[in-house]
mmCIF file of C-alpha atoms in Angstrom:
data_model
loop_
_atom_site.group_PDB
_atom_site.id
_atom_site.type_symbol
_atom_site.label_atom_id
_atom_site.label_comp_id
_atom_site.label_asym_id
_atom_site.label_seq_id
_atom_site.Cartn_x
_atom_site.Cartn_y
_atom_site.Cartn_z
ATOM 1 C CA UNK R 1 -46.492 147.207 -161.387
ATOM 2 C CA UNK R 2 -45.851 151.023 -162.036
ATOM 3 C CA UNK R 3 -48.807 153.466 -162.878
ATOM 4 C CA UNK R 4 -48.417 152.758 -166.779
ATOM 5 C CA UNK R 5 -48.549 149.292 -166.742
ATOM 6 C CA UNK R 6 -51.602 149.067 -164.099
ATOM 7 C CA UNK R 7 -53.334 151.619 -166.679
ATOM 8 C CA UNK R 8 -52.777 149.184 -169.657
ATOM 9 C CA UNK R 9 -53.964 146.461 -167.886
ATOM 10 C CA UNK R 10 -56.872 147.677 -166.708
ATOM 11 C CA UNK R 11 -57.522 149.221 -170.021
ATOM 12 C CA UNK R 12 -56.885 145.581 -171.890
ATOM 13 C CA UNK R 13 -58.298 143.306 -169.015
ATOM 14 C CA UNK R 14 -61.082 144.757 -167.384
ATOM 15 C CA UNK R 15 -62.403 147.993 -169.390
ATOM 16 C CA UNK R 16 -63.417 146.401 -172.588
ATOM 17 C CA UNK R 17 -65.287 143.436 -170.574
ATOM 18 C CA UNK R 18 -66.838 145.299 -167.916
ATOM 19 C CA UNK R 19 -70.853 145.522 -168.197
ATOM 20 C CA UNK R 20 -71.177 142.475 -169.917
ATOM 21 C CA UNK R 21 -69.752 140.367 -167.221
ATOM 22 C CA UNK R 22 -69.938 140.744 -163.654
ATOM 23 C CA UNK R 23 -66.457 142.448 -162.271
ATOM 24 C CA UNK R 24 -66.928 142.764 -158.710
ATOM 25 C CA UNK R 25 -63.050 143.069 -157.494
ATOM 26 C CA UNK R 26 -59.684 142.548 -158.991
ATOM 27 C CA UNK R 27 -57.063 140.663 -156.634
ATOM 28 C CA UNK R 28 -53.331 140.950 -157.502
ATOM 29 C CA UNK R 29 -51.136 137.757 -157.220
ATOM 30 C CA UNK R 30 -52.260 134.730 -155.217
ATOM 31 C CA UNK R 31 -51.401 134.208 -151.835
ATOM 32 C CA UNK R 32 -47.893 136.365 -152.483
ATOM 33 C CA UNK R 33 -46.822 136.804 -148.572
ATOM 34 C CA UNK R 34 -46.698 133.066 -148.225
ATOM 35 C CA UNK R 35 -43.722 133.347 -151.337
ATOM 36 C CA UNK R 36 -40.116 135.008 -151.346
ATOM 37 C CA UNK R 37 -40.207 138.110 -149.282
ATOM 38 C CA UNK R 38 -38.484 139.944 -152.729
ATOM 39 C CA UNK R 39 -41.659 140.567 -153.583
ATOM 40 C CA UNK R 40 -43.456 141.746 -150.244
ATOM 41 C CA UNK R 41 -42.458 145.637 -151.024
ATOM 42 C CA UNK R 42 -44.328 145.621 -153.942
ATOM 43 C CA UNK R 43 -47.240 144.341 -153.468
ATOM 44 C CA UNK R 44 -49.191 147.218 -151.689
ATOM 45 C CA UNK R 45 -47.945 149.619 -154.503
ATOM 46 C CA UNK R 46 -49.461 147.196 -157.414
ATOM 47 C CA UNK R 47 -52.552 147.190 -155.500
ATOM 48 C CA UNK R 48 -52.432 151.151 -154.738
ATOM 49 C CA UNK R 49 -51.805 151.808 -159.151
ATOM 50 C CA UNK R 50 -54.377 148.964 -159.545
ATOM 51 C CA UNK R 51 -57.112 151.105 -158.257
ATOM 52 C CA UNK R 52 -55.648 154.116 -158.940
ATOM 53 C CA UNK R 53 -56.571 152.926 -162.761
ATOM 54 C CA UNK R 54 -59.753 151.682 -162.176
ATOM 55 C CA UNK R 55 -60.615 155.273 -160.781
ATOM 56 C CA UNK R 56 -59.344 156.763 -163.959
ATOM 57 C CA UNK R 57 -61.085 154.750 -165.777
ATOM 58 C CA UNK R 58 -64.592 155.214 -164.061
ATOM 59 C CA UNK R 59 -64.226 151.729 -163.075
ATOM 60 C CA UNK R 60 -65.492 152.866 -159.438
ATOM 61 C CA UNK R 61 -67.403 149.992 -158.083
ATOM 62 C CA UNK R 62 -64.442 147.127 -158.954
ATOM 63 C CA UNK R 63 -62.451 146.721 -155.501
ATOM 64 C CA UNK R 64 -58.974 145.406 -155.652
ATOM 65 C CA UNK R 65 -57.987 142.860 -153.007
ATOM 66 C CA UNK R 66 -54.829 140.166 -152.635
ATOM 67 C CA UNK R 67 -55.903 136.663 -151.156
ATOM 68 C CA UNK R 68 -53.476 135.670 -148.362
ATOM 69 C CA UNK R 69 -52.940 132.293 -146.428
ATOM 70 C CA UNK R 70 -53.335 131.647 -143.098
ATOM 71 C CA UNK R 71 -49.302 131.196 -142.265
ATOM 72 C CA UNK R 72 -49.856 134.943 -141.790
ATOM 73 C CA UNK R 73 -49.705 134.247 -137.674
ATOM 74 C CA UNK R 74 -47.249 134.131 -135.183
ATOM 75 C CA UNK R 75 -48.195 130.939 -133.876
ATOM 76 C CA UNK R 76 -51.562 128.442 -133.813
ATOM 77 C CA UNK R 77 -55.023 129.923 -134.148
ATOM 78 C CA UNK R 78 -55.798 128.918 -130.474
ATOM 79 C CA UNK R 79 -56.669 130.618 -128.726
ATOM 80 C CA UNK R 80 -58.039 133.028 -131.529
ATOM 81 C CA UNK R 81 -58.319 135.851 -129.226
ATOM 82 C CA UNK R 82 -54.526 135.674 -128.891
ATOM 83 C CA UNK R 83 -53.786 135.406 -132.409
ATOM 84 C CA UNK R 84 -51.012 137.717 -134.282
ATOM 85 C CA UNK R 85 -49.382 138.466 -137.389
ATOM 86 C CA UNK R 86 -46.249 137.437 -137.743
ATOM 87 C CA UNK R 87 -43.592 140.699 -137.300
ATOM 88 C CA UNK R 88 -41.864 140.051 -140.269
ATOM 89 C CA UNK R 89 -44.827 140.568 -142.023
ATOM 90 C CA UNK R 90 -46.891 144.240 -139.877
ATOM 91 C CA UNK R 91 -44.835 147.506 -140.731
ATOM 92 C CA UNK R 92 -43.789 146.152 -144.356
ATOM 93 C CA UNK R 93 -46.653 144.520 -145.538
ATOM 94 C CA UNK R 94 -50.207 144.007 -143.363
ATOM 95 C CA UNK R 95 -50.629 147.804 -142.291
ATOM 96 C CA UNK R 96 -50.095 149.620 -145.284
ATOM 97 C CA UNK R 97 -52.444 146.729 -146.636
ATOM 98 C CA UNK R 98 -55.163 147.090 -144.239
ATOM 99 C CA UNK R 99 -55.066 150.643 -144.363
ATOM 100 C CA UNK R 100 -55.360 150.685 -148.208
ATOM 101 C CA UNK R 101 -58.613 147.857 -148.343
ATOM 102 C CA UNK R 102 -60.043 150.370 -145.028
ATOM 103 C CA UNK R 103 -59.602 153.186 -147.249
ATOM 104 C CA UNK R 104 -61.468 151.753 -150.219
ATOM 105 C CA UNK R 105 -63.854 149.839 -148.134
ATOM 106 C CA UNK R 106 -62.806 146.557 -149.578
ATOM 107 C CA UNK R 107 -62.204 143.100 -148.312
ATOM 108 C CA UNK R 108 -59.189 141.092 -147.272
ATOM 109 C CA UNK R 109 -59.291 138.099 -148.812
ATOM 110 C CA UNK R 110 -58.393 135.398 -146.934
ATOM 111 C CA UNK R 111 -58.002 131.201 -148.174
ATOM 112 C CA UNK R 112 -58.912 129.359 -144.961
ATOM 113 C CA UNK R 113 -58.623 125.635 -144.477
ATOM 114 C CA UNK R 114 -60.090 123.260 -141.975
ATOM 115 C CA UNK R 115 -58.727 120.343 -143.488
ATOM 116 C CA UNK R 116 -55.209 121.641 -143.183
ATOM 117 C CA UNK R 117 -55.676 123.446 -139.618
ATOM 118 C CA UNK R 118 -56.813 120.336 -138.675
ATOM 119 C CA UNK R 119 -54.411 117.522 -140.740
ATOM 120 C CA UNK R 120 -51.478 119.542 -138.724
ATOM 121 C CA UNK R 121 -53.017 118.670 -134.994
ATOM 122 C CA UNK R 122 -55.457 115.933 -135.348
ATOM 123 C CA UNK R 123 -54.579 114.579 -131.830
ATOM 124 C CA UNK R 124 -55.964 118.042 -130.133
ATOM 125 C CA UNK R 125 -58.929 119.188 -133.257
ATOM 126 C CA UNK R 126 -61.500 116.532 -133.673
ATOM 127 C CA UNK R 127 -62.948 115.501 -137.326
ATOM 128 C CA UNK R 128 -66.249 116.440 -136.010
ATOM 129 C CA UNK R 129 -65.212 120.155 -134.700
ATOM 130 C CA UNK R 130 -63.604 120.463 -138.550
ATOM 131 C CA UNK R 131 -66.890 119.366 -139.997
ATOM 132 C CA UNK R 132 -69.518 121.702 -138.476
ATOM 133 C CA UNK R 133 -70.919 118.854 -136.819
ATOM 134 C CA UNK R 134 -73.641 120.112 -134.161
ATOM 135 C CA UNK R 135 -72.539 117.230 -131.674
ATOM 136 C CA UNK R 136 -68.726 117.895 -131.399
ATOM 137 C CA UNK R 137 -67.424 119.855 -128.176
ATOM 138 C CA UNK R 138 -67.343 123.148 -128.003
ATOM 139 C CA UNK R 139 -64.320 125.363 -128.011
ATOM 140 C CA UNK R 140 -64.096 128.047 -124.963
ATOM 141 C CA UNK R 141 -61.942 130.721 -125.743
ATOM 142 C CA UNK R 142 -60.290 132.796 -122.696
ATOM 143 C CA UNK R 143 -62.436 135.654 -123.368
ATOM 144 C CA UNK R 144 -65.267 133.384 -122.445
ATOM 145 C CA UNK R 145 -66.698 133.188 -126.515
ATOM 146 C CA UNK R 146 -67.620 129.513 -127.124
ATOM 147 C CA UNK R 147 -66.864 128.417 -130.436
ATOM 148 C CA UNK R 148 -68.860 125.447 -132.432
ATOM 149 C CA UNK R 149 -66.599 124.761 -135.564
ATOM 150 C CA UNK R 150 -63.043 125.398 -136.658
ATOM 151 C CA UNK R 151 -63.816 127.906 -139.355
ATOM 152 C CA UNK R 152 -65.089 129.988 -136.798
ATOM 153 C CA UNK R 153 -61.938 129.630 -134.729
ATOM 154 C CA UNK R 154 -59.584 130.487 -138.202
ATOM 155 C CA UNK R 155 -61.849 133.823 -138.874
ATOM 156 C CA UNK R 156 -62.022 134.966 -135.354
ATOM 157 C CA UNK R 157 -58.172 134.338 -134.933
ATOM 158 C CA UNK R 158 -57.846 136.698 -138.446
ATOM 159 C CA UNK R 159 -60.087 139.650 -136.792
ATOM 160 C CA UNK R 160 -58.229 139.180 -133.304
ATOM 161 C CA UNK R 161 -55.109 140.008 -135.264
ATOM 162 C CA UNK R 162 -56.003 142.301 -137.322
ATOM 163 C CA UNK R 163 -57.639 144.253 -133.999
ATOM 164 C CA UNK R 164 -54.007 144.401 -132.418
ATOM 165 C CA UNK R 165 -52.465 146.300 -135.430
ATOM 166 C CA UNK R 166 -55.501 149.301 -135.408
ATOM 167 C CA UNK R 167 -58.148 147.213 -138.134
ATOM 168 C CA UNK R 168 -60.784 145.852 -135.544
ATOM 169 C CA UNK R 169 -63.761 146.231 -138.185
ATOM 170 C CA UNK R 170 -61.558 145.322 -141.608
ATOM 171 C CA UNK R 171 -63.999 143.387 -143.989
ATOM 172 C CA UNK R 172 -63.693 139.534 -144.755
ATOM 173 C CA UNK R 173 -64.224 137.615 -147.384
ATOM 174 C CA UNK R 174 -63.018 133.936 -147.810
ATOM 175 C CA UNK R 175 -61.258 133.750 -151.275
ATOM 176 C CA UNK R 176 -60.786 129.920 -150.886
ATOM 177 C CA UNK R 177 -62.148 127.199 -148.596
ATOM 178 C CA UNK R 178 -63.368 123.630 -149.233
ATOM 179 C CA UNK R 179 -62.258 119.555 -148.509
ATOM 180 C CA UNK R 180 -60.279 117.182 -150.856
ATOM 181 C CA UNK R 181 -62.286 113.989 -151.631
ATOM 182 C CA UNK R 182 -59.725 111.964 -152.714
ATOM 183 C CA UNK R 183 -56.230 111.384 -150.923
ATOM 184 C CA UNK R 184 -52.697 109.422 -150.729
ATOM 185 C CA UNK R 185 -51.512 106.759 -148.866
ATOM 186 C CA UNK R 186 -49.893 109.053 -146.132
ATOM 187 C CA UNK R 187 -52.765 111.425 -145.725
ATOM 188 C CA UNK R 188 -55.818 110.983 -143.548
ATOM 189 C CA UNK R 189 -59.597 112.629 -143.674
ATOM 190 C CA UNK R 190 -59.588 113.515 -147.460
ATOM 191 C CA UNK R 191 -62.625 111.287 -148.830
ATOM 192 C CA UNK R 192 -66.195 111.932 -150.868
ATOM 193 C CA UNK R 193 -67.894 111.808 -147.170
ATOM 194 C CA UNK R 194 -66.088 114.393 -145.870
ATOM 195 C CA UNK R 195 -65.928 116.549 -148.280
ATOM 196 C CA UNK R 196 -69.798 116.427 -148.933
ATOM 197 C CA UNK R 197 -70.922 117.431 -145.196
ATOM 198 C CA UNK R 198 -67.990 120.131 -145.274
ATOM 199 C CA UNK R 199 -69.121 121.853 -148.194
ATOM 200 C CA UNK R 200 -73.147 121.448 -147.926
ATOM 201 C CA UNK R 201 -72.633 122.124 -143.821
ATOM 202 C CA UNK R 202 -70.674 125.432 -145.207
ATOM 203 C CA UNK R 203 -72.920 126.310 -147.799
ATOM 204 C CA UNK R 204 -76.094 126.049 -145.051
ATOM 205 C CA UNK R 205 -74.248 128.280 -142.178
ATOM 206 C CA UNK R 206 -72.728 130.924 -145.234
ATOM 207 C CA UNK R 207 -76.495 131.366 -146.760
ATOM 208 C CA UNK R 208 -78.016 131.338 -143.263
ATOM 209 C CA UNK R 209 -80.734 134.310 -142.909
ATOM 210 C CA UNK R 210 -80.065 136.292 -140.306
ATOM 211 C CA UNK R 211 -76.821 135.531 -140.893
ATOM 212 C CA UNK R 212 -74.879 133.815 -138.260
ATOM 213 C CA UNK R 213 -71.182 135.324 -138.578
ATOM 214 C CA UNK R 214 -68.790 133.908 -136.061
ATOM 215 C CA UNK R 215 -68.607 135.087 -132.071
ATOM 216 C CA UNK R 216 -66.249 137.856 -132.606
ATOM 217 C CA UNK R 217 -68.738 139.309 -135.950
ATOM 218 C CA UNK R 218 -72.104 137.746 -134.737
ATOM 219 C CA UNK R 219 -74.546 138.379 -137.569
ATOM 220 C CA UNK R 220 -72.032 139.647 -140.405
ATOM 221 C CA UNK R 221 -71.963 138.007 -143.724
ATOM 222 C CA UNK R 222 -68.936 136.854 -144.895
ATOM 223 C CA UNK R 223 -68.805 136.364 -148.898
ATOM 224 C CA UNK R 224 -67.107 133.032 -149.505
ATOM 225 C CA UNK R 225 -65.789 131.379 -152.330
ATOM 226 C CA UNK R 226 -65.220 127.383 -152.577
ATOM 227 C CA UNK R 227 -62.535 125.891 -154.001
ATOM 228 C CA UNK R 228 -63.032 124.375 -155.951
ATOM 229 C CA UNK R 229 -65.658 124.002 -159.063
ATOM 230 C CA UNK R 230 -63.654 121.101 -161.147
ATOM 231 C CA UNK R 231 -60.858 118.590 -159.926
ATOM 232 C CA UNK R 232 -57.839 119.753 -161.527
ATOM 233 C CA UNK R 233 -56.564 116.236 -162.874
ATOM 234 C CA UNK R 234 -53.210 118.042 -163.960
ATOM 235 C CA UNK R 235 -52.226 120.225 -161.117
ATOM 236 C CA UNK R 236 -48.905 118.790 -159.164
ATOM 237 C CA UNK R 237 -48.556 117.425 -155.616
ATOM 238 C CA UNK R 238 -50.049 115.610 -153.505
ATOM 239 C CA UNK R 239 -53.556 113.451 -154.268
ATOM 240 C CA UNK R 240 -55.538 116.008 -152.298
ATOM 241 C CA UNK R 241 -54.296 118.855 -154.043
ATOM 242 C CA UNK R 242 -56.305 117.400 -157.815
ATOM 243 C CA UNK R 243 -59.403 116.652 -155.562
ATOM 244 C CA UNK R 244 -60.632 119.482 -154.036
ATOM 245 C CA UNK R 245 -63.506 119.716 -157.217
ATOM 246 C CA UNK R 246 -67.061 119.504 -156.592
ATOM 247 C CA UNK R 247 -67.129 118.234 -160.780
ATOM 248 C CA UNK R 248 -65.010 115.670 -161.839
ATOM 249 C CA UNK R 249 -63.164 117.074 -164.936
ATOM 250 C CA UNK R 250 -65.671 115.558 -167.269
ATOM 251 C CA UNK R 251 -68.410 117.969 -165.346
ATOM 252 C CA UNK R 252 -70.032 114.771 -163.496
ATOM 253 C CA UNK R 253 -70.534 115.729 -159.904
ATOM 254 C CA UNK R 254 -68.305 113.896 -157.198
ATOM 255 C CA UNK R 255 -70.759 114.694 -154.412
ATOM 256 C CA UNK R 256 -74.426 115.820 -154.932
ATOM 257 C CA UNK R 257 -74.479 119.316 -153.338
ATOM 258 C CA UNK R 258 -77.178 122.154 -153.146
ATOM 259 C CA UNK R 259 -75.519 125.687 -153.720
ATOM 260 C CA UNK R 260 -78.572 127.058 -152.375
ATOM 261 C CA UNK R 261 -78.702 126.473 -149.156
ATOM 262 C CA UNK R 262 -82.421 125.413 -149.240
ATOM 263 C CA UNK R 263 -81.772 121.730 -149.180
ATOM 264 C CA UNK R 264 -81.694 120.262 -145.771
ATOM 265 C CA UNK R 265 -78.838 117.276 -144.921
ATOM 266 C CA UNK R 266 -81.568 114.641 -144.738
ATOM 267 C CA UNK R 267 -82.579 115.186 -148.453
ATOM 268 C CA UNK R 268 -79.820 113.884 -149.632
ATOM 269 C CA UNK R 269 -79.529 110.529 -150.743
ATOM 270 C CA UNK R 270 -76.977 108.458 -148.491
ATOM 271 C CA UNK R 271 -73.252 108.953 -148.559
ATOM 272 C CA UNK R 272 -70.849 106.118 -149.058
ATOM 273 C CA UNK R 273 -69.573 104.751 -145.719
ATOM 274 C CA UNK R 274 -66.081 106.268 -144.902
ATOM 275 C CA UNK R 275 -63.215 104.461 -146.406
ATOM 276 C CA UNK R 276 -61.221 102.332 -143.659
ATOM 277 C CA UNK R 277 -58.041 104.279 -142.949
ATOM 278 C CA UNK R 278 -55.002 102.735 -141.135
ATOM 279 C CA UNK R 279 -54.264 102.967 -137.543
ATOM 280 C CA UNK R 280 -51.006 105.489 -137.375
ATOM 281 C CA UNK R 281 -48.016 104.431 -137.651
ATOM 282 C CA UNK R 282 -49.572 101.023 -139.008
ATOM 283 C CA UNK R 283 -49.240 101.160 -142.598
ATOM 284 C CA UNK R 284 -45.586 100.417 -143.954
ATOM 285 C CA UNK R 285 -45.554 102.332 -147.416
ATOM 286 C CA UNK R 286 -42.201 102.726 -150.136
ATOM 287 C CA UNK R 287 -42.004 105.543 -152.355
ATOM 288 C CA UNK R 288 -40.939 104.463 -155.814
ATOM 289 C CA UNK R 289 -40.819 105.602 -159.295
ATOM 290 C CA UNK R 290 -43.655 105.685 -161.469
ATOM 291 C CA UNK R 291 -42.631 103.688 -164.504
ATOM 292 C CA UNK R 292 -45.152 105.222 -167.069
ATOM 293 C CA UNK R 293 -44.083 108.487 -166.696
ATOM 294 C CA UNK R 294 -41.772 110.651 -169.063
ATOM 295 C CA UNK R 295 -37.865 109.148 -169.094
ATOM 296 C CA UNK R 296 -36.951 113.113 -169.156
ATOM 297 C CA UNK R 297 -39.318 113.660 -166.508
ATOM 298 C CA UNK R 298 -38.403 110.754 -164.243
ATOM 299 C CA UNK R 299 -34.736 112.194 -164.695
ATOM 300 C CA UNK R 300 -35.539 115.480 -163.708
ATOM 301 C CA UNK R 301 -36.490 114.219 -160.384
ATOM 302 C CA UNK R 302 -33.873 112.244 -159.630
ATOM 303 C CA UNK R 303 -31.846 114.925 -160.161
ATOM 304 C CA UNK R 304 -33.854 116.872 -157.300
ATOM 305 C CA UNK R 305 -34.127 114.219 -155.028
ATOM 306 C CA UNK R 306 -29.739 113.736 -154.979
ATOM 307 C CA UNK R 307 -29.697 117.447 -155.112
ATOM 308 C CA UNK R 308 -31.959 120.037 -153.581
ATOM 309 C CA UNK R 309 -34.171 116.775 -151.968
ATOM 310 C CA UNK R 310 -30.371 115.602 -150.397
ATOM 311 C CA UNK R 311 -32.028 111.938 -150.424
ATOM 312 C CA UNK R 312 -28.394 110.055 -149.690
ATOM 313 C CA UNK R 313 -27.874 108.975 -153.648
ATOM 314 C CA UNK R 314 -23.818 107.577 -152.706
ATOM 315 C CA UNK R 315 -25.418 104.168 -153.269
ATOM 316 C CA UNK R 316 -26.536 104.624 -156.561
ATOM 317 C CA UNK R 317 -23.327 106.245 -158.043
ATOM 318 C CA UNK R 318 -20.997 104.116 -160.197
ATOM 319 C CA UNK R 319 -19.032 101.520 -157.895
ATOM 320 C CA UNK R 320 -21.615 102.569 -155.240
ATOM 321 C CA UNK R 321 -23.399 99.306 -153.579
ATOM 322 C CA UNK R 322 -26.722 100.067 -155.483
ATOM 323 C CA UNK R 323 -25.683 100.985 -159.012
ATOM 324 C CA UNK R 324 -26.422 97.880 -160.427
ATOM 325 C CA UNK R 325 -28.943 97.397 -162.063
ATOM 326 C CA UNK R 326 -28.095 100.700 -164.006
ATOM 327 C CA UNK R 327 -31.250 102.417 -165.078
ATOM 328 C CA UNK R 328 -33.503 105.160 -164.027
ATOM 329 C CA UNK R 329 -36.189 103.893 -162.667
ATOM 330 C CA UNK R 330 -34.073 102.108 -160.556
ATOM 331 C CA UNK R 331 -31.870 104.703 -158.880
ATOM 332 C CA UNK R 332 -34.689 107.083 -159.067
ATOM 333 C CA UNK R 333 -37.014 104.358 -156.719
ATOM 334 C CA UNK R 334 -33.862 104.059 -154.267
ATOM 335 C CA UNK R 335 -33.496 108.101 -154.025
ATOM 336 C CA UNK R 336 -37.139 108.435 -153.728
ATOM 337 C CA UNK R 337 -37.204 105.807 -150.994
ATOM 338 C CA UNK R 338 -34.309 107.808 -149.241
ATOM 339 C CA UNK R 339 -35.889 110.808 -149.436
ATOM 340 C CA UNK R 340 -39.663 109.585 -148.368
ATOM 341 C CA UNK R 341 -38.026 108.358 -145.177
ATOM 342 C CA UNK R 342 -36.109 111.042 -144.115
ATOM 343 C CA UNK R 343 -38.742 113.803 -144.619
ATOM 344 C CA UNK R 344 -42.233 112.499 -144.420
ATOM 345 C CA UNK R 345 -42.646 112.692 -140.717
ATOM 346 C CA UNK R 346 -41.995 116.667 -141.239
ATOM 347 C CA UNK R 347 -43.912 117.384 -144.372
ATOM 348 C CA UNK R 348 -41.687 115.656 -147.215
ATOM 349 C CA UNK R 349 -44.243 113.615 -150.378
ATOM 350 C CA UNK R 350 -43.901 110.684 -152.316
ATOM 351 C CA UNK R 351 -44.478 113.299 -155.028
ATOM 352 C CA UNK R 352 -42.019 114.338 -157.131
ATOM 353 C CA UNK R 353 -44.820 115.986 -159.813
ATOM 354 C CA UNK R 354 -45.858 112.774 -160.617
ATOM 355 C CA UNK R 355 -42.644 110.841 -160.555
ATOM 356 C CA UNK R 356 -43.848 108.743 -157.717
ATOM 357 C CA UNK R 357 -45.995 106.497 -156.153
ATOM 358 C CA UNK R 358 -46.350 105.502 -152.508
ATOM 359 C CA UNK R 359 -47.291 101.604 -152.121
ATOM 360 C CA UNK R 360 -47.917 99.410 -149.855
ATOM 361 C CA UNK R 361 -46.256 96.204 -151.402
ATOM 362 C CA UNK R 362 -43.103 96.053 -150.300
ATOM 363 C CA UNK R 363 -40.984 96.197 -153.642
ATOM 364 C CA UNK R 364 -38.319 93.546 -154.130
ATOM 365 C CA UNK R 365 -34.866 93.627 -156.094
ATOM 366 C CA UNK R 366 -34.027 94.952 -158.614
ATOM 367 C CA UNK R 367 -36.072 97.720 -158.314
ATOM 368 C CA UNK R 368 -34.459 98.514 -154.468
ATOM 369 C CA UNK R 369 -31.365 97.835 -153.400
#
């Protein structure tokens, strides 16, 4: 974004709405270091003309940010005293960043998970530890700082880094956080429960006064966003990723929450118990197509899942041993299948945007060969 584009911008998006609503900072692109590096060298430059607009503009008080993810380190977030950015990412990106949001006294913006830190390692990061529960063991980091809850290990692990590059004191502010309450087959921890005493335990230690901060920023608020306001019935993926709402499209709450802070956990009226989930490895599931969706759609995917998805689709070629019987959603089920069994131990879904469904009925001929 060059200097006369960032002016027009500004000038079309922000100028003519500012005053009547509420612009407190501008953040450019979402989460764009996680994304093809082709765009890395530009970043810091939009972000420089950004404000460099604003100022012209005698739009003086409206920061401009970029929310990043947390793949930003080198390795885990434990210890978080030892935590680094990755090298790829210092020199080209993170310093001239930090240096720019120093320089304007803004914030780095930062989505930070739990439920994902956690999902990746639940053998060594309890449920409890994830879920600001008072009772779960403590963490002891080798400095000696004990920490109580796994946010406070992600944010500590984001100043350590940011230390060992020259930005010991950089403001924070959490872009994105939250808990799914609704999840697939294959996934564990996302339910209504969960995400309930996540979000009002969050809300509680966020709005705490003094504030609590974490052990490396005792005391320091920390603005934070939650993600997010409405289920997004629409968006692709996995289950979790169109449950993360605290409405249900239709603006009826999923959970009953106090954005306050005021209301204690033992006002609320009970929680549903916590749906039974299987033991691992217990729960035989097939990926297969979903019959109701789109013909062009259902295509589409099958087309990924023999090509890019290199699901073993030999079978399901003319003369092949599966071709018969000779429709879609029959060869699409078998390259699904193929594909949910080679990759789902390393991160592949029974996705497809909405192509597929896992079950747990073991699906006889014809629909697998």
């Amino acid at each position: 974004m060059n200097k006369s584009v960032a002016n027009d911008f500004v000038r079309t998006n922000i100028s003519g709405f500012y005053g009547d609503t509420k612009i407190r900072t501008l953040l450019v692109g979402n989460e764009i270091l996680s994304g093809s590096n082709e765009t890395w060298p530009y970043l810091v430059p939009a972000m420089i003309n950004l404000h460099h607009a604003l100022r012209e503009q005698k739009l003086r008080k409206v920061k401009v940010s970029t929310p990043l993810a947390m793949n930003l380190f080198q390795a885990s977030v434990f210890p978080p005293s030892k935590a680094a950015f990755r090298t790829d990412l210092v020199d080209s990106v993170l310093k001239p960043m930090l240096k720019f949001l120093a320089r304007t006294r803004s914030s780095v913006f930062i989505d930070v998970y739990p439920f994902f830190e956690w999902g990746a390692n639940p053998s060594n990061i309890s449920l409890d530890f994830a879920l600001f529960d008072p009772s779960a063991p403590k963490y002891k980091d080798e400095n000696g700082l004990e920490y109580e809850n796994l946010l406070d290990v992600q944010l500590d692990a984001l100043v350590s880094a940011m230390a060992k590059v020259g930005y010991p004191d950089a403001r924070i502010t959490i872009s994105e956080t939250g808990w799914p309450s609704k999840m697939d087959l294959d996934q564990k921890g996302a339910d209504i429960p969960n995400a309930a005493i996540f979000n009002r335990r969050l809300v509680k230690k966020m709005l705490a006064r003094p504030p609590l901060g974490t052990p490396l920023r005792k005391a320091k608020v920390i603005d934070t966003y939650i993600f997010a306001l409405f289920n997004e019935n629409l968006k692709p993926g996995p289950t979790t990723e169109r449950n993360f709402g605290l409405l249900y499209p239709n603006g009826t709450h999923v959970y009953d929450i106090d954005l306050t802070g005021n209301k204690n956990e033992s006002e609320y009226e009970p929680l549903p118990p916590v749906p039974p989930e299987a033991a691992p490895g217990s729960l035989k599931l097939w990926c297969i197509a979903n019959p109701q969706i789109d013909m062009g759609a259902l295509g589409a995917a099958l087309s990924y899942a023999c090509g890019e998805g290199s699901a073993d689709c030999a079978p399901i070629q003319p003369g092949g041993s599966c071709f018969f019987p000779n429709n879609t959603v029959s060869h699409a089920s078998y390259a699904f299948k193929d594909y949910y069994n080679k990759f789902h131990k390393i991160g592949g879904t029974c996705v497809f945007a909405g192509a597929a469904n896992l079950t747990t009925v073991d699906p006889s001929k014809p629909m697998f060969c």
